[in-house]
GROMACS .gro file of C-alpha atoms in nm:
model
  321
    1MET     CA    1  -2.533   1.398  -0.025
    2THR     CA    2  -2.450   1.105   0.204
    3ARG     CA    3  -2.646   0.863  -0.015
    4PHE     CA    4  -2.476   1.004  -0.323
    5LEU     CA    5  -2.127   0.951  -0.177
    6ALA     CA    6  -2.217   0.600  -0.057
    7SER     CA    7  -2.346   0.512  -0.403
    8ARG     CA    8  -2.032   0.645  -0.571
    9LEU     CA    9  -1.804   0.458  -0.328
   10LEU     CA   10  -1.991   0.134  -0.395
   11GLN     CA   11  -1.961   0.189  -0.770
   12ALA     CA   12  -1.589   0.258  -0.732
   13LEU     CA   13  -1.536  -0.067  -0.539
   14VAL     CA   14  -1.717  -0.266  -0.807
   15VAL     CA   15  -1.513  -0.102  -1.085
   16LEU     CA   16  -1.185  -0.167  -0.902
   17LEU     CA   17  -1.272  -0.534  -0.846
   18LEU     CA   18  -1.364  -0.582  -1.211
   19MET     CA   19  -1.053  -0.397  -1.327
   20SER     CA   20  -0.825  -0.600  -1.100
   21PHE     CA   21  -0.965  -0.927  -1.235
   22VAL     CA   22  -0.950  -0.815  -1.599
   23ILE     CA   23  -0.589  -0.696  -1.562
   24THR     CA   24  -0.493  -1.024  -1.394
   25VAL     CA   25  -0.646  -1.224  -1.679
   26LEU     CA   26  -0.480  -1.009  -1.947
   27MET     CA   27  -0.139  -1.030  -1.780
   28THR     CA   28  -0.179  -1.408  -1.753
   29LEU     CA   29  -0.255  -1.432  -2.125
   30MET     CA   30   0.065  -1.248  -2.218
   31PRO     CA   31   0.327  -1.464  -2.389
   32GLY     CA   32   0.624  -1.573  -2.185
   33ASP     CA   33   0.649  -1.708  -1.835
   34PRO     CA   34   0.782  -1.459  -1.575
   35VAL     CA   35   1.000  -1.716  -1.403
   36ASP     CA   36   1.146  -1.832  -1.733
   37MET     CA   37   1.222  -1.469  -1.815
   38MET     CA   38   1.396  -1.424  -1.480
   39LEU     CA   39   1.613  -1.731  -1.526
   40ALA     CA   40   1.684  -1.682  -1.897
   41GLY     CA   41   2.025  -1.534  -1.823
   42ASN     CA   42   2.122  -1.794  -1.564
   43PRO     CA   43   2.268  -2.108  -1.730
   44ARG     CA   44   2.293  -2.280  -1.389
   45ALA     CA   45   1.918  -2.275  -1.328
   46THR     CA   46   1.774  -2.624  -1.292
   47PRO     CA   47   1.417  -2.751  -1.335
   48ALA     CA   48   1.401  -2.773  -0.956
   49ASP     CA   49   1.485  -2.401  -0.932
   50VAL     CA   50   1.211  -2.321  -1.182
   51ALA     CA   51   0.955  -2.527  -0.991
   52ARG     CA   52   1.056  -2.369  -0.658
   53LEU     CA   53   1.023  -2.013  -0.793
   54LYS     CA   54   0.688  -2.086  -0.956
   55ALA     CA   55   0.561  -2.220  -0.626
   56LEU     CA   56   0.702  -1.915  -0.445
   57TYR     CA   57   0.519  -1.672  -0.674
   58GLY     CA   58   0.207  -1.888  -0.692
   59LEU     CA   59   0.241  -1.948  -1.066
   60ASP     CA   60   0.173  -2.318  -1.020
   61LYS     CA   61  -0.183  -2.244  -0.903
   62PRO     CA   62  -0.497  -2.184  -1.111
   63LEU     CA   63  -0.583  -1.827  -1.210
   64LEU     CA   64  -0.875  -1.789  -0.971
   65ASP     CA   65  -0.668  -1.915  -0.677
   66ARG     CA   66  -0.392  -1.668  -0.757
   67TYR     CA   67  -0.636  -1.381  -0.788
   68TRP     CA   68  -0.809  -1.468  -0.460
   69HIS     CA   69  -0.474  -1.489  -0.280
   70TRP     CA   70  -0.370  -1.148  -0.423
   71LEU     CA   71  -0.703  -0.992  -0.323
   72GLN     CA   72  -0.678  -1.120   0.035
   73ALA     CA   73  -0.320  -0.996   0.069
   74THR     CA   74  -0.410  -0.655  -0.077
   75LEU     CA   75  -0.699  -0.607   0.164
   76MET     CA   76  -0.450  -0.673   0.445
   77GLY     CA   77  -0.219  -0.401   0.311
   78ASP     CA   78   0.031  -0.633   0.140
   79PHE     CA   79   0.068  -0.518  -0.221
   80GLY     CA   80   0.319  -0.783  -0.313
   81PHE     CA   81   0.677  -0.798  -0.432
   82SER     CA   82   0.811  -0.694  -0.769
   83ARG     CA   83   0.978  -0.971  -0.968
   84LEU     CA   84   1.135  -0.717  -1.204
   85TYR     CA   85   1.282  -0.477  -0.946
   86ALA     CA   86   1.323  -0.721  -0.654
   87GLN     CA   87   1.161  -0.474  -0.413
   88PRO     CA   88   0.820  -0.428  -0.250
   89VAL     CA   89   0.567  -0.273  -0.488
   90LEU     CA   90   0.507   0.042  -0.283
   91THR     CA   91   0.881   0.104  -0.251
   92ILE     CA   92   0.896   0.131  -0.630
   93LEU     CA   93   0.561   0.295  -0.685
   94LEU     CA   94   0.567   0.592  -0.446
   95PRO     CA   95   0.883   0.767  -0.578
   96ARG     CA   96   0.761   0.726  -0.936
   97LEU     CA   97   0.424   0.865  -0.834
   98GLY     CA   98   0.586   1.174  -0.685
   99ASN     CA   99   0.787   1.231  -1.004
  100THR     CA  100   0.475   1.204  -1.220
  101LEU     CA  101   0.276   1.436  -0.995
  102LEU     CA  102   0.552   1.695  -1.020
  103LEU     CA  103   0.575   1.668  -1.398
  104LEU     CA  104   0.210   1.645  -1.498
  105GLY     CA  105   0.085   1.870  -1.219
  106ALA     CA  106   0.313   2.150  -1.334
  107ALA     CA  107   0.218   2.091  -1.698
  108MET     CA  108  -0.156   2.096  -1.625
  109ALA     CA  109  -0.132   2.413  -1.413
  110LEU     CA  110   0.065   2.591  -1.686
  111THR     CA  111  -0.172   2.464  -1.957
  112LEU     CA  112  -0.481   2.599  -1.780
  113ALA     CA  113  -0.308   2.928  -1.699
  114VAL     CA  114  -0.247   2.984  -2.071
  115ALA     CA  115  -0.556   2.816  -2.223
  116LEU     CA  116  -0.817   3.001  -2.016
  117PRO     CA  117  -0.721   3.358  -2.117
  118LEU     CA  118  -0.652   3.251  -2.478
  119GLY     CA  119  -0.989   3.078  -2.508
  120VAL     CA  120  -1.175   3.372  -2.352
  121TYR     CA  121  -0.999   3.623  -2.577
  122ALA     CA  122  -1.077   3.417  -2.889
  123ALA     CA  123  -1.443   3.378  -2.788
  124ARG     CA  124  -1.489   3.752  -2.734
  125ARG     CA  125  -1.356   3.830  -3.084
  126PRO     CA  126  -1.466   3.531  -3.296
  127TYR     CA  127  -1.351   3.494  -3.656
  128GLY     CA  128  -1.113   3.789  -3.636
  129TRP     CA  129  -0.743   3.780  -3.709
  130ALA     CA  130  -0.658   3.710  -3.343
  131ASP     CA  131  -0.908   3.424  -3.328
  132ASN     CA  132  -0.768   3.277  -3.649
  133ALA     CA  133  -0.412   3.301  -3.517
  134ILE     CA  134  -0.511   3.133  -3.189
  135ASN     CA  135  -0.694   2.856  -3.377
  136LEU     CA  136  -0.390   2.801  -3.600
  137PHE     CA  137  -0.171   2.770  -3.290
  138CYS     CA  138  -0.423   2.528  -3.133
  139PHE     CA  139  -0.448   2.304  -3.437
  140ALA     CA  140  -0.069   2.298  -3.469
  141GLY     CA  141  -0.035   2.187  -3.106
  142ILE     CA  142  -0.300   1.918  -3.145
  143SER     CA  143  -0.149   1.786  -3.469
  144VAL     CA  144   0.216   1.766  -3.369
  145PRO     CA  145   0.316   1.418  -3.241
  146ALA     CA  146   0.436   1.422  -2.881
  147PHE     CA  147   0.760   1.236  -2.954
  148TRP     CA  148   0.851   1.471  -3.241
  149LEU     CA  149   0.787   1.779  -3.028
  150ALA     CA  150   0.999   1.637  -2.745
  151LEU     CA  151   1.280   1.555  -2.987
  152LEU     CA  152   1.264   1.905  -3.137
  153LEU     CA  153   1.290   2.068  -2.794
  154ILE     CA  154   1.587   1.847  -2.704
  155LEU     CA  155   1.771   1.928  -3.028
  156LEU     CA  156   1.709   2.302  -2.997
  157PHE     CA  157   1.753   2.379  -2.627
  158ALA     CA  158   1.979   2.094  -2.510
  159VAL     CA  159   2.197   2.019  -2.815
  160GLU     CA  160   2.221   2.341  -3.017
  161LEU     CA  161   2.181   2.614  -2.754
  162GLN     CA  162   2.288   2.398  -2.457
  163TRP     CA  163   2.065   2.597  -2.223
  164LEU     CA  164   1.892   2.302  -2.057
  165PRO     CA  165   1.967   1.935  -1.981
  166ALA     CA  166   1.825   1.686  -2.228
  167SER     CA  167   1.702   1.420  -1.986
  168GLY     CA  168   1.702   1.287  -1.636
  169LEU     CA  169   1.555   1.386  -1.302
  170GLY     CA  170   1.840   1.593  -1.164
  171PRO     CA  171   2.215   1.602  -1.106
  172VAL     CA  172   2.377   1.318  -0.917
  173GLY     CA  173   2.341   1.388  -0.547
  174GLY     CA  174   2.107   1.683  -0.608
  175GLU     CA  175   1.821   1.691  -0.360
  176GLY     CA  176   1.689   2.049  -0.377
  177TRP     CA  177   1.405   2.151  -0.606
  178TRP     CA  178   1.618   2.431  -0.753
  179GLU     CA  179   1.868   2.171  -0.875
  180ARG     CA  180   1.589   1.969  -1.039
  181LEU     CA  181   1.414   2.269  -1.193
  182PRO     CA  182   1.624   2.285  -1.515
  183TYR     CA  183   1.553   1.915  -1.577
  184LEU     CA  184   1.180   1.985  -1.547
  185VAL     CA  185   1.159   2.267  -1.802
  186LEU     CA  186   1.171   2.070  -2.128
  187PRO     CA  187   0.929   1.786  -2.038
  188VAL     CA  188   0.681   2.036  -1.890
  189ALA     CA  189   0.711   2.254  -2.200
  190SER     CA  190   0.655   1.951  -2.424
  191LEU     CA  191   0.340   1.843  -2.238
  192THR     CA  192   0.208   2.198  -2.215
  193LEU     CA  193   0.251   2.276  -2.584
  194ALA     CA  194   0.078   1.948  -2.672
  195SER     CA  195  -0.218   2.020  -2.440
  196ILE     CA  196  -0.282   2.394  -2.474
  197GLY     CA  197  -0.453   2.360  -2.812
  198GLY     CA  198  -0.722   2.121  -2.695
  199TYR     CA  199  -0.802   2.310  -2.376
  200THR     CA  200  -0.810   2.645  -2.557
  201ARG     CA  201  -1.059   2.509  -2.808
  202TYR     CA  202  -1.280   2.377  -2.527
  203VAL     CA  203  -1.274   2.712  -2.347
  204ARG     CA  204  -1.345   2.904  -2.669
  205ALA     CA  205  -1.644   2.686  -2.759
  206ALA     CA  206  -1.790   2.701  -2.408
  207MET     CA  207  -1.744   3.079  -2.381
  208MET     CA  208  -1.897   3.147  -2.722
  209GLY     CA  209  -2.207   2.958  -2.613
  210GLU     CA  210  -2.232   3.143  -2.282
  211LEU     CA  211  -2.177   3.490  -2.431
  212ARG     CA  212  -2.490   3.439  -2.644
  213GLN     CA  213  -2.711   3.363  -2.342
  214ASP     CA  214  -2.984   3.596  -2.222
  215TYR     CA  215  -2.831   3.647  -1.877
  216VAL     CA  216  -2.518   3.795  -2.039
  217ARG     CA  217  -2.725   4.043  -2.238
  218THR     CA  218  -2.921   4.127  -1.923
  219ALA     CA  219  -2.602   4.187  -1.724
  220ARG     CA  220  -2.470   4.419  -1.994
  221ALA     CA  221  -2.804   4.602  -2.011
  222LYS     CA  222  -2.784   4.665  -1.635
  223GLY     CA  223  -2.456   4.846  -1.688
  224LEU     CA  224  -2.212   4.586  -1.553
  225GLY     CA  225  -1.856   4.623  -1.679
  226GLU     CA  226  -1.746   4.396  -1.961
  227GLY     CA  227  -1.471   4.243  -1.750
  228ARG     CA  228  -1.715   4.150  -1.475
  229VAL     CA  229  -1.966   4.007  -1.723
  230VAL     CA  230  -1.704   3.794  -1.894
  231TRP     CA  231  -1.486   3.681  -1.607
  232ARG     CA  232  -1.736   3.654  -1.320
  233HIS     CA  233  -2.054   3.547  -1.498
  234ALA     CA  234  -1.991   3.389  -1.838
  235LEU     CA  235  -1.662   3.219  -1.749
  236ARG     CA  236  -1.809   3.063  -1.435
  237ASN     CA  237  -2.074   2.880  -1.638
  238ALA     CA  238  -1.834   2.804  -1.922
  239THR     CA  239  -1.601   2.637  -1.674
  240ILE     CA  240  -1.851   2.357  -1.605
  241PRO     CA  241  -1.770   2.151  -1.920
  242ILE     CA  242  -1.400   2.231  -1.873
  243VAL     CA  243  -1.417   2.073  -1.527
  244THR     CA  244  -1.529   1.749  -1.693
  245ILE     CA  245  -1.225   1.748  -1.921
  246VAL     CA  246  -0.988   1.823  -1.632
  247ALA     CA  247  -1.150   1.546  -1.423
  248LEU     CA  248  -1.096   1.293  -1.701
  249GLU     CA  249  -0.732   1.403  -1.720
  250PHE     CA  250  -0.696   1.367  -1.343
  251GLY     CA  251  -0.622   0.996  -1.376
  252ALA     CA  252  -0.339   1.078  -1.616
  253LEU     CA  253  -0.162   1.255  -1.330
  254PHE     CA  254  -0.112   0.913  -1.175
  255SER     CA  255  -0.076   0.693  -1.482
  256GLY     CA  256   0.191   0.914  -1.633
  257ALA     CA  257   0.279   1.026  -1.985
  258LEU     CA  258   0.465   0.737  -2.140
  259VAL     CA  259   0.602   0.909  -2.451
  260THR     CA  260   0.725   1.220  -2.270
  261GLU     CA  261   0.872   1.025  -1.980
  262THR     CA  262   1.053   0.795  -2.223
  263MET     CA  263   1.189   1.075  -2.441
  264PHE     CA  264   1.323   1.272  -2.144
  265ALA     CA  265   1.422   0.966  -1.933
  266TRP     CA  266   1.188   1.086  -1.659
  267PRO     CA  267   1.126   0.805  -1.405
  268GLY     CA  268   0.749   0.837  -1.373
  269MET     CA  269   0.441   0.619  -1.358
  270GLY     CA  270   0.396   0.587  -1.733
  271LYS     CA  271   0.741   0.437  -1.781
  272LEU     CA  272   0.694   0.215  -1.476
  273ILE     CA  273   0.364   0.074  -1.603
  274TYR     CA  274   0.512   0.010  -1.947
  275ASP     CA  275   0.823  -0.162  -1.811
  276SER     CA  276   0.621  -0.376  -1.567
  277ILE     CA  277   0.385  -0.493  -1.842
  278MET     CA  278   0.668  -0.572  -2.083
  279GLY     CA  279   0.854  -0.750  -1.801
  280ASN     CA  280   0.542  -0.945  -1.701
  281ASP     CA  281   0.562  -0.800  -1.350
  282LEU     CA  282   0.200  -0.855  -1.248
  283ASN     CA  283   0.211  -0.703  -0.900
  284VAL     CA  284   0.354  -0.368  -1.009
  285ALA     CA  285   0.135  -0.340  -1.320
  286LEU     CA  286  -0.178  -0.437  -1.130
  287VAL     CA  287  -0.133  -0.192  -0.842
  288ALA     CA  288  -0.023   0.095  -1.070
  289LEU     CA  289  -0.316   0.052  -1.310
  290LEU     CA  290  -0.565   0.019  -1.025
  291PHE     CA  291  -0.426   0.335  -0.868
  292ALA     CA  292  -0.476   0.520  -1.197
  293THR     CA  293  -0.833   0.386  -1.214
  294LEU     CA  294  -0.902   0.495  -0.857
  295THR     CA  295  -0.776   0.848  -0.919
  296THR     CA  296  -0.988   0.875  -1.235
  297LEU     CA  297  -1.296   0.780  -1.032
  298ALA     CA  298  -1.194   1.029  -0.763
  299GLY     CA  299  -1.154   1.297  -1.030
  300ASN     CA  300  -1.508   1.235  -1.154
  301LEU     CA  301  -1.639   1.263  -0.799
  302LEU     CA  302  -1.453   1.591  -0.748
  303ALA     CA  303  -1.597   1.714  -1.080
  304ASP     CA  304  -1.951   1.647  -0.955
  305ALA     CA  305  -1.875   1.842  -0.639
  306ALA     CA  306  -1.732   2.127  -0.847
  307TYR     CA  307  -2.049   2.136  -1.058
  308ALA     CA  308  -2.254   2.208  -0.748
  309GLY     CA  309  -2.014   2.485  -0.646
  310LEU     CA  310  -2.013   2.649  -0.990
  311ASP     CA  311  -2.388   2.617  -1.051
  312PRO     CA  312  -2.619   2.618  -0.745
  313ARG     CA  313  -2.899   2.474  -0.961
  314ILE     CA  314  -2.712   2.141  -0.972
  315SER     CA  315  -2.781   1.911  -0.679
  316PHE     CA  316  -2.717   1.546  -0.593
  317LYS     CA  317  -3.077   1.465  -0.497
  318GLY     CA  318  -3.175   1.333  -0.835
  319ASP     CA  319  -2.874   1.107  -0.880
  320GLY     CA  320  -3.065   0.791  -0.817
  321ALA     CA  321  -2.909   0.766  -0.472
   0.00000   0.00000   0.00000
């Protein structure tokens, strides 16, 4: 287990180094100079001001020198300063991260709470009217564009019925979670409705495969109750591929949902990453994208640990470590 963890940590470090360099190169290749963009609205800016700012941000140095300087500073805990927001990167990043965790965490929890029983029910009665209705609902959720669904929810519940606010994080001066709760309902509903279909289909397919296995027939032959066979035996093994899907989505908890956050004016990580890339704000984009990469790698590691917990036959000894 120790060798396995050491191997995974080494792999994660290599991936993060490669990702940081690739992102730096891609941001450098983007059209437009960041300093020129900053001074575009200042008619009093002189060539001396431009040269001074480029030297301040290190834009007058070669790419490799800039990357090496950023890497050294990052290893010392200095994540840089945002040119777009005029604040330290972590000062901008952490509040947005909390907002995204609240939004996507609630949506994922609600999605799994609905998708698991729906998928199990459909798998136990395949090709019946209930299964067909659930599949129709799933395909509708998968097919509907996220922006159209968000717009529909806003028009219905915020404009026509006026039950819920259309956008924002909360009322001005509101600090309590109960004051923010109404602002959370529509974006969470939008993400949940868009995700339930895919997860339900995964659960249905996995459960249908497990219910045909010999151990299920043996458990029924021994007189075990149907509920225990389905929920304690078959579902446990069917959850293993679902864990993989959830682990891959784990990184999305930290990279945000750009379309939903934009439609509902939710200040999360997705909107921050988009704005920083469009504004050529390298420090913010680099740290935010690396954080999303790191959490995706951590999600895969947690998935491997969950495999061992769900199926004792799985071990880490044969992982080449």
